[in-house]
XYZ file of C-alpha atoms in Angstrom:
470
model
C -61.165 -206.097 -47.285
C -61.698 -204.236 -50.573
C -59.742 -201.011 -50.988
C -61.295 -197.773 -52.175
C -59.700 -198.155 -55.611
C -60.914 -201.742 -55.917
C -64.459 -200.781 -54.908
C -64.518 -197.896 -57.360
C -63.104 -200.022 -60.186
C -65.613 -202.788 -59.497
C -68.463 -200.260 -59.615
C -67.667 -199.227 -63.197
C -68.009 -200.939 -66.534
C -65.692 -200.658 -69.552
C -68.507 -201.129 -72.081
C -68.289 -198.173 -74.512
C -71.443 -196.116 -74.812
C -72.970 -197.617 -71.697
C -71.412 -195.470 -69.005
C -72.200 -192.167 -67.378
C -69.712 -189.896 -65.659
C -70.430 -189.292 -61.962
C -69.166 -185.972 -60.592
C -68.464 -184.962 -57.001
C -71.228 -182.453 -56.089
C -68.797 -180.605 -53.806
C -65.992 -180.059 -56.321
C -67.241 -180.974 -59.785
C -64.397 -183.473 -60.101
C -64.966 -186.862 -61.699
C -65.599 -189.687 -59.260
C -65.969 -192.504 -61.777
C -67.914 -193.957 -64.672
C -71.186 -195.619 -63.749
C -72.691 -198.390 -65.844
C -75.949 -197.612 -67.625
C -78.017 -200.781 -67.612
C -81.116 -201.418 -69.668
C -84.211 -203.549 -69.438
C -82.306 -206.546 -70.838
C -79.886 -206.319 -67.879
C -82.844 -206.244 -65.515
C -84.285 -209.353 -67.143
C -81.015 -211.214 -66.587
C -80.901 -210.084 -62.953
C -84.477 -211.190 -62.327
C -83.785 -214.554 -63.965
C -80.737 -215.090 -61.753
C -82.648 -214.001 -58.652
C -85.529 -216.338 -59.444
C -83.081 -219.235 -59.801
C -81.188 -218.450 -56.584
C -84.173 -217.749 -54.329
C -85.575 -221.246 -53.595
C -82.314 -222.602 -52.158
C -81.884 -219.441 -50.090
C -85.417 -219.742 -48.728
C -84.828 -223.395 -47.871
C -81.928 -222.478 -45.569
C -84.318 -221.175 -42.909
C -84.131 -218.123 -40.666
C -81.118 -219.205 -38.632
C -78.803 -219.809 -41.585
C -79.985 -216.697 -43.408
C -79.404 -214.600 -40.294
C -75.890 -216.018 -39.992
C -75.198 -214.925 -43.572
C -76.434 -211.413 -42.791
C -74.049 -211.263 -39.843
C -71.164 -212.277 -42.102
C -72.276 -209.587 -44.571
C -72.198 -207.049 -41.734
C -68.616 -208.116 -40.969
C -67.745 -207.542 -44.628
C -69.199 -204.030 -44.479
C -67.156 -203.324 -41.348
C -63.971 -204.487 -43.070
C -64.501 -202.045 -45.935
C -66.206 -199.301 -43.914
C -63.717 -196.477 -44.393
C -63.388 -197.002 -48.135
C -67.160 -197.235 -48.530
C -67.534 -193.996 -46.569
C -64.992 -192.163 -48.724
C -66.726 -193.268 -51.918
C -70.095 -192.225 -50.480
C -68.723 -188.834 -49.463
C -67.348 -188.146 -52.938
C -70.430 -189.302 -54.826
C -73.230 -188.047 -52.565
C -71.371 -185.050 -51.134
C -71.987 -185.648 -47.444
C -69.016 -185.148 -45.105
C -67.209 -188.060 -43.530
C -67.917 -186.823 -40.006
C -71.033 -185.924 -38.075
C -74.216 -187.859 -38.877
C -73.006 -188.369 -42.417
C -70.878 -190.835 -44.453
C -69.169 -192.833 -41.692
C -72.417 -192.772 -39.750
C -74.323 -194.100 -42.778
C -71.934 -196.988 -43.418
C -72.020 -197.854 -39.720
C -75.816 -197.887 -39.906
C -75.606 -200.395 -42.777
C -73.702 -202.813 -40.563
C -75.937 -202.109 -37.583
C -79.162 -202.702 -39.500
C -77.882 -205.962 -40.934
C -77.095 -207.181 -37.440
C -80.394 -206.007 -35.971
C -82.365 -207.595 -38.805
C -80.538 -210.888 -38.276
C -81.305 -210.783 -34.548
C -85.016 -209.916 -34.787
C -87.156 -212.932 -33.847
C -90.190 -213.817 -35.921
C -91.991 -216.887 -34.595
C -95.249 -218.395 -35.859
C -98.164 -216.821 -34.006
C -100.930 -218.966 -32.526
C -104.052 -216.905 -33.137
C -106.655 -219.408 -31.873
C -106.210 -222.485 -29.697
C -109.510 -223.177 -27.950
C -109.578 -226.976 -27.991
C -111.543 -227.116 -31.216
C -109.539 -224.874 -33.517
C -105.787 -224.443 -33.674
C -104.729 -221.695 -36.086
C -101.198 -220.434 -36.636
C -100.027 -217.428 -38.641
C -96.775 -217.906 -40.579
C -94.880 -215.696 -43.027
C -93.461 -217.286 -46.186
C -91.037 -215.728 -48.704
C -92.495 -213.553 -51.446
C -89.900 -214.602 -54.036
C -88.098 -211.727 -55.779
C -88.198 -208.220 -54.284
C -87.425 -205.086 -56.277
C -85.760 -202.324 -54.248
C -85.712 -198.799 -55.692
C -83.663 -196.348 -53.659
C -82.963 -192.594 -53.415
C -79.813 -190.492 -53.611
C -79.875 -188.887 -50.164
C -79.006 -191.954 -48.027
C -78.205 -194.387 -50.853
C -76.383 -197.075 -48.853
C -78.428 -196.996 -45.673
C -81.821 -197.047 -47.354
C -80.629 -199.834 -49.663
C -79.875 -201.890 -46.551
C -83.269 -201.035 -45.074
C -84.716 -202.734 -48.169
C -82.178 -205.502 -48.709
C -81.693 -206.819 -45.171
C -85.304 -207.712 -44.273
C -85.988 -209.016 -47.767
C -83.061 -211.432 -47.559
C -83.818 -212.398 -43.974
C -87.331 -213.442 -45.010
C -85.988 -215.716 -47.748
C -86.349 -213.473 -50.789
C -83.926 -212.586 -53.554
C -83.401 -208.884 -54.282
C -82.829 -206.764 -57.368
C -81.755 -203.223 -56.451
C -82.133 -200.142 -58.624
C -80.060 -197.291 -57.150
C -80.643 -193.649 -57.948
C -79.001 -192.465 -61.138
C -77.289 -189.776 -59.018
C -75.550 -192.222 -56.634
C -75.062 -195.596 -58.361
C -71.399 -196.155 -57.449
C -72.040 -196.218 -53.711
C -74.762 -198.845 -54.000
C -72.798 -200.939 -56.495
C -69.847 -200.965 -54.103
C -72.066 -201.900 -51.160
C -73.698 -204.743 -53.099
C -70.268 -206.010 -54.122
C -69.205 -206.115 -50.460
C -72.406 -207.873 -49.384
C -72.022 -210.444 -52.148
C -68.766 -211.607 -50.612
C -71.024 -213.517 -48.188
C -74.138 -214.249 -50.272
C -74.974 -216.898 -52.891
C -74.448 -215.921 -56.511
C -77.423 -214.270 -58.184
C -79.323 -213.637 -54.952
C -78.585 -209.892 -54.809
C -77.980 -207.784 -57.916
C -77.855 -204.038 -58.604
C -79.146 -202.740 -61.935
C -78.257 -199.098 -62.661
C -80.852 -197.997 -65.143
C -83.134 -195.077 -65.847
C -86.913 -194.663 -65.568
C -87.580 -197.424 -68.100
C -85.854 -199.941 -65.805
C -87.846 -198.729 -62.801
C -91.091 -198.994 -64.745
C -90.271 -202.539 -65.842
C -89.463 -203.487 -62.249
C -92.828 -202.146 -61.091
C -94.686 -204.152 -63.713
C -92.490 -207.261 -63.875
C -94.550 -210.444 -63.317
C -91.643 -212.249 -61.603
C -91.130 -209.497 -58.999
C -93.534 -210.004 -56.121
C -92.921 -206.792 -54.199
C -91.522 -203.306 -54.736
C -89.918 -201.329 -51.933
C -89.540 -197.693 -52.922
C -88.194 -194.623 -51.155
C -88.527 -191.362 -53.061
C -90.975 -188.771 -54.284
C -94.734 -189.006 -53.991
C -95.103 -188.516 -57.744
C -92.875 -191.515 -58.518
C -94.634 -193.545 -55.838
C -97.974 -192.912 -57.544
C -96.506 -194.011 -60.884
C -95.254 -197.243 -59.294
C -98.717 -197.908 -57.857
C -100.287 -197.579 -61.295
C -97.684 -199.692 -63.093
C -97.763 -202.434 -60.457
C -101.542 -202.784 -60.474
C -101.783 -205.406 -63.233
C -99.596 -207.822 -61.260
C -101.235 -206.990 -57.892
C -97.761 -206.406 -56.552
C -97.132 -205.832 -52.854
C -95.751 -202.371 -52.112
C -93.930 -200.526 -49.369
C -93.774 -196.836 -50.260
C -91.835 -194.306 -48.188
C -92.608 -191.080 -49.994
C -92.014 -187.366 -49.588
C -92.440 -185.591 -46.289
C -92.812 -182.027 -45.065
C -92.361 -182.672 -41.361
C -93.652 -180.145 -38.847
C -92.215 -179.419 -35.431
C -94.251 -177.678 -32.722
C -92.407 -175.887 -29.928
C -94.715 -175.454 -26.943
C -94.456 -172.291 -24.815
C -92.862 -174.106 -21.860
C -89.852 -175.339 -23.876
C -86.332 -174.145 -23.025
C -84.985 -172.500 -26.218
C -81.328 -172.923 -25.343
C -81.732 -176.556 -24.269
C -83.485 -177.625 -27.484
C -81.554 -175.552 -30.029
C -78.925 -178.195 -30.831
C -81.467 -180.972 -31.340
C -83.675 -178.658 -33.397
C -80.719 -177.937 -35.649
C -79.852 -181.563 -36.320
C -83.518 -182.482 -36.685
C -83.687 -180.029 -39.580
C -80.192 -180.060 -41.041
C -79.005 -183.668 -40.820
C -77.525 -184.582 -44.218
C -77.748 -180.862 -45.059
C -81.537 -181.120 -44.893
C -81.691 -183.875 -47.523
C -83.704 -186.345 -45.455
C -87.337 -187.360 -45.964
C -88.094 -187.243 -42.244
C -86.132 -184.084 -41.480
C -87.781 -181.160 -39.689
C -88.900 -178.894 -42.536
C -91.247 -176.355 -40.917
C -90.983 -175.187 -37.323
C -93.938 -173.730 -35.419
C -92.953 -171.719 -32.328
C -95.223 -170.096 -29.756
C -95.223 -166.293 -29.587
C -93.939 -166.313 -25.990
C -90.569 -167.851 -26.923
C -90.418 -167.159 -30.661
C -87.560 -164.671 -30.610
C -85.584 -166.713 -28.077
C -85.842 -169.868 -30.217
C -84.807 -167.912 -33.320
C -81.808 -166.488 -31.478
C -80.606 -169.780 -29.976
C -81.109 -171.764 -33.190
C -79.233 -169.154 -35.202
C -76.345 -169.267 -32.734
C -76.050 -173.040 -33.129
C -76.411 -173.009 -36.913
C -73.726 -170.364 -37.325
C -71.098 -172.678 -35.790
C -71.617 -175.613 -38.185
C -68.886 -175.832 -40.862
C -69.974 -176.576 -44.425
C -67.625 -177.708 -47.173
C -66.040 -180.583 -49.073
C -66.895 -183.886 -47.434
C -63.376 -185.315 -47.336
C -62.294 -182.389 -45.137
C -62.524 -183.869 -41.636
C -63.649 -180.535 -40.156
C -66.932 -180.270 -42.061
C -70.316 -181.557 -40.903
C -72.496 -180.063 -43.673
C -72.011 -180.609 -47.388
C -73.477 -179.558 -50.736
C -76.830 -180.351 -52.248
C -76.358 -183.564 -54.173
C -77.421 -182.239 -57.575
C -78.210 -179.020 -59.389
C -81.920 -179.772 -59.641
C -82.179 -179.873 -55.857
C -80.021 -176.764 -55.495
C -82.371 -174.884 -57.810
C -85.420 -175.992 -55.791
C -83.932 -174.715 -52.541
C -82.827 -171.447 -54.159
C -86.302 -170.890 -55.610
C -88.073 -171.538 -52.320
C -85.779 -169.302 -50.294
C -86.187 -166.542 -52.875
C -89.971 -166.851 -52.539
C -89.594 -166.262 -48.812
C -87.326 -163.250 -49.328
C -89.688 -161.788 -51.927
C -92.552 -162.031 -49.440
C -90.689 -159.928 -46.885
C -89.795 -162.743 -44.521
C -86.845 -162.138 -42.207
C -83.672 -164.059 -43.075
C -81.838 -164.836 -39.844
C -78.932 -166.659 -41.439
C -77.794 -167.575 -44.947
C -79.978 -167.148 -47.991
C -77.194 -165.926 -50.307
C -75.127 -168.656 -52.007
C -71.771 -167.604 -53.423
C -72.214 -167.432 -57.213
C -68.696 -168.524 -58.191
C -68.244 -171.299 -55.636
C -67.657 -174.769 -57.096
C -70.170 -177.411 -56.120
C -73.833 -177.174 -55.154
C -73.386 -175.467 -51.808
C -76.375 -173.603 -50.401
C -75.621 -171.898 -47.071
C -77.416 -172.908 -43.899
C -80.527 -170.736 -43.976
C -83.053 -169.806 -41.273
C -86.122 -167.749 -42.204
C -88.414 -166.096 -39.626
C -91.679 -164.143 -39.783
C -92.948 -166.147 -42.735
C -96.557 -166.886 -43.684
C -97.749 -170.459 -43.411
C -98.807 -170.530 -47.070
C -95.436 -169.368 -48.396
C -93.907 -171.930 -50.797
C -90.930 -172.435 -48.454
C -93.421 -173.750 -45.865
C -95.968 -175.455 -48.107
C -93.489 -177.289 -50.377
C -90.816 -179.768 -49.303
C -87.489 -177.949 -49.666
C -85.224 -180.979 -49.047
C -82.256 -178.805 -48.290
C -80.591 -176.521 -45.722
C -83.379 -173.935 -45.332
C -85.790 -173.908 -42.380
C -88.854 -171.647 -42.090
C -89.876 -170.683 -38.529
C -93.569 -169.819 -38.176
C -95.256 -168.078 -35.231
C -98.386 -169.407 -33.575
C -100.571 -168.232 -30.692
C -102.523 -171.328 -29.626
C -101.768 -175.032 -29.694
C -104.950 -175.626 -31.684
C -103.614 -173.258 -34.337
C -100.237 -175.019 -34.458
C -101.805 -178.485 -34.751
C -104.129 -177.321 -37.514
C -101.189 -175.889 -39.465
C -99.074 -179.003 -38.889
C -101.924 -181.171 -40.222
C -102.765 -178.840 -43.090
C -100.653 -180.534 -45.773
C -101.013 -183.841 -47.624
C -97.678 -185.072 -46.220
C -97.567 -187.154 -43.046
C -94.207 -188.874 -42.614
C -92.902 -187.470 -39.326
C -93.442 -184.652 -36.852
C -92.183 -183.552 -33.447
C -93.325 -181.776 -30.290
C -90.893 -179.868 -28.057
C -91.711 -179.201 -24.416
C -90.387 -179.338 -20.860
C -93.472 -181.403 -20.003
C -93.298 -184.774 -21.815
C -96.822 -185.754 -20.767
C -98.265 -182.596 -22.303
C -96.127 -183.094 -25.388
C -97.535 -186.612 -25.857
C -101.090 -185.216 -25.736
C -100.244 -182.833 -28.563
C -98.405 -185.584 -30.452
C -101.525 -187.731 -30.469
C -103.338 -185.011 -32.433
C -100.769 -184.841 -35.247
C -101.322 -186.748 -38.480
C -97.947 -188.387 -39.039
C -96.517 -191.887 -39.062
C -94.009 -191.008 -36.326
C -94.104 -188.163 -33.804
C -90.949 -187.584 -31.789
C -90.823 -185.828 -28.421
C -87.922 -183.362 -27.966
C -86.060 -184.770 -30.969
C -86.740 -185.253 -34.645
C -85.898 -187.867 -37.246
C -84.195 -190.538 -35.172
C -84.866 -194.104 -36.310
C -84.237 -197.419 -34.564
C -84.065 -200.859 -36.204
C -86.727 -202.238 -33.843
C -89.187 -199.312 -34.073
C -91.631 -199.457 -37.009
C -91.375 -196.546 -39.438
C -93.701 -195.411 -42.219
C -95.892 -192.565 -43.422
C -99.559 -191.637 -43.656
C -101.531 -189.573 -46.156
C -99.413 -188.979 -49.293
C -96.173 -189.857 -47.510
C -96.826 -193.481 -48.386
C -97.846 -196.683 -46.660
C -96.346 -199.844 -45.256
C -93.963 -200.254 -42.343
C -90.233 -200.853 -42.208
C -87.990 -202.039 -39.343
C -88.444 -204.540 -36.552
C -90.956 -207.376 -36.560
C -93.482 -205.388 -38.596
C -90.818 -204.721 -41.227
C -90.024 -208.419 -41.508
C -93.709 -209.267 -41.860
C -94.013 -206.805 -44.739
C -91.411 -208.848 -46.664
C -93.351 -212.082 -46.275
C -96.609 -213.592 -47.469
C -98.939 -214.352 -44.549
C -100.181 -217.916 -44.424
C -102.637 -219.344 -41.870
C -102.389 -223.033 -41.062
C -105.704 -224.033 -39.565
C -106.152 -227.427 -37.980
């Protein structure tokens, strides 16, 4: 087991002029010095990955799965120290669905990926033709991750890529490199040398990854704008892509829902990771009949949730991870206040407080075209919009270019499923929002990206289909 100090030390580099200081977004205190890699470091990582990949692929699914299980054991051995590093660098609290939860999900996804069967599929066998569909390794996969769930999303990319016989080069967010470096170090206790490498560079490294001729696929989670840039840069090499891009998820509360019964799940659907989740509930449509009751019950729940420094065991909400995101949330909430919307809770950050804390904010009586509704806030501020008919709510839910997730809330699941079928989103949850499962495919539609992750479909997306006919 690696200690916290050992993980932190191993995630830094002593090279002068090639480091960047990482600060705790809750306190402003220094966490550590992150390496700043360049394109030449990427080239070395790709060369090592290319050399290591054939022998890894030759091991077969069973041996590769066994290695993933050993890697999961390694994560479990270092879980608490990984969680503490994650909490300090990203800002999320240790408890609740936060740092310890995220590290546990890393182990769980490794195990689930190892256990997922993927057998050759006989597509025709009629006595004259026998055709089988197989999936072969791509080669080297480039994984570009975000800062909101840096460890967990890295595993979502790494685990299926390795299972399918690929090597992986990871580029973590510049905001949260130490967490991913530490995780990769732990995983590499059980993996062949050169197979998995993290390169902590800026946009020039990401651009080179997207256009690199030796990288056969890019997996990217992040903004729609960056996803579009990756598509353009990758075109010359006809690179395979899985893009999980921005979301502005809608929730529709039907008039038969029980406001008190759903309030807790509504809260966590919107405010998990302090709202910094692509598939969080970001705009809530509530029928006139129960609008005030939902506002009242949701406010009562939200008011009980402690926010503060992540290493304090009592807290379940933390800061925004960076000032840029804090400024976005502040701007959008101010736009709602300027329009005359009713602030039920929050909306006034303390000016002299250290860290990027924005209070849990609920905004009612807001127009559907207000920027807080129309733009993805990615923070702890939820607009609650009235509607009169289900047709109106569905039209508003479908009115944006985003289509990652959505939810329908009702005491009648059958009726909720009928409404869900009308919503343009990759996943629609019933009476919950944002939950993911390693065997349930996940991906977006419209400008929230394309490609599927998780389960059998996720494994297939990390392979090259090959038909053997005859």
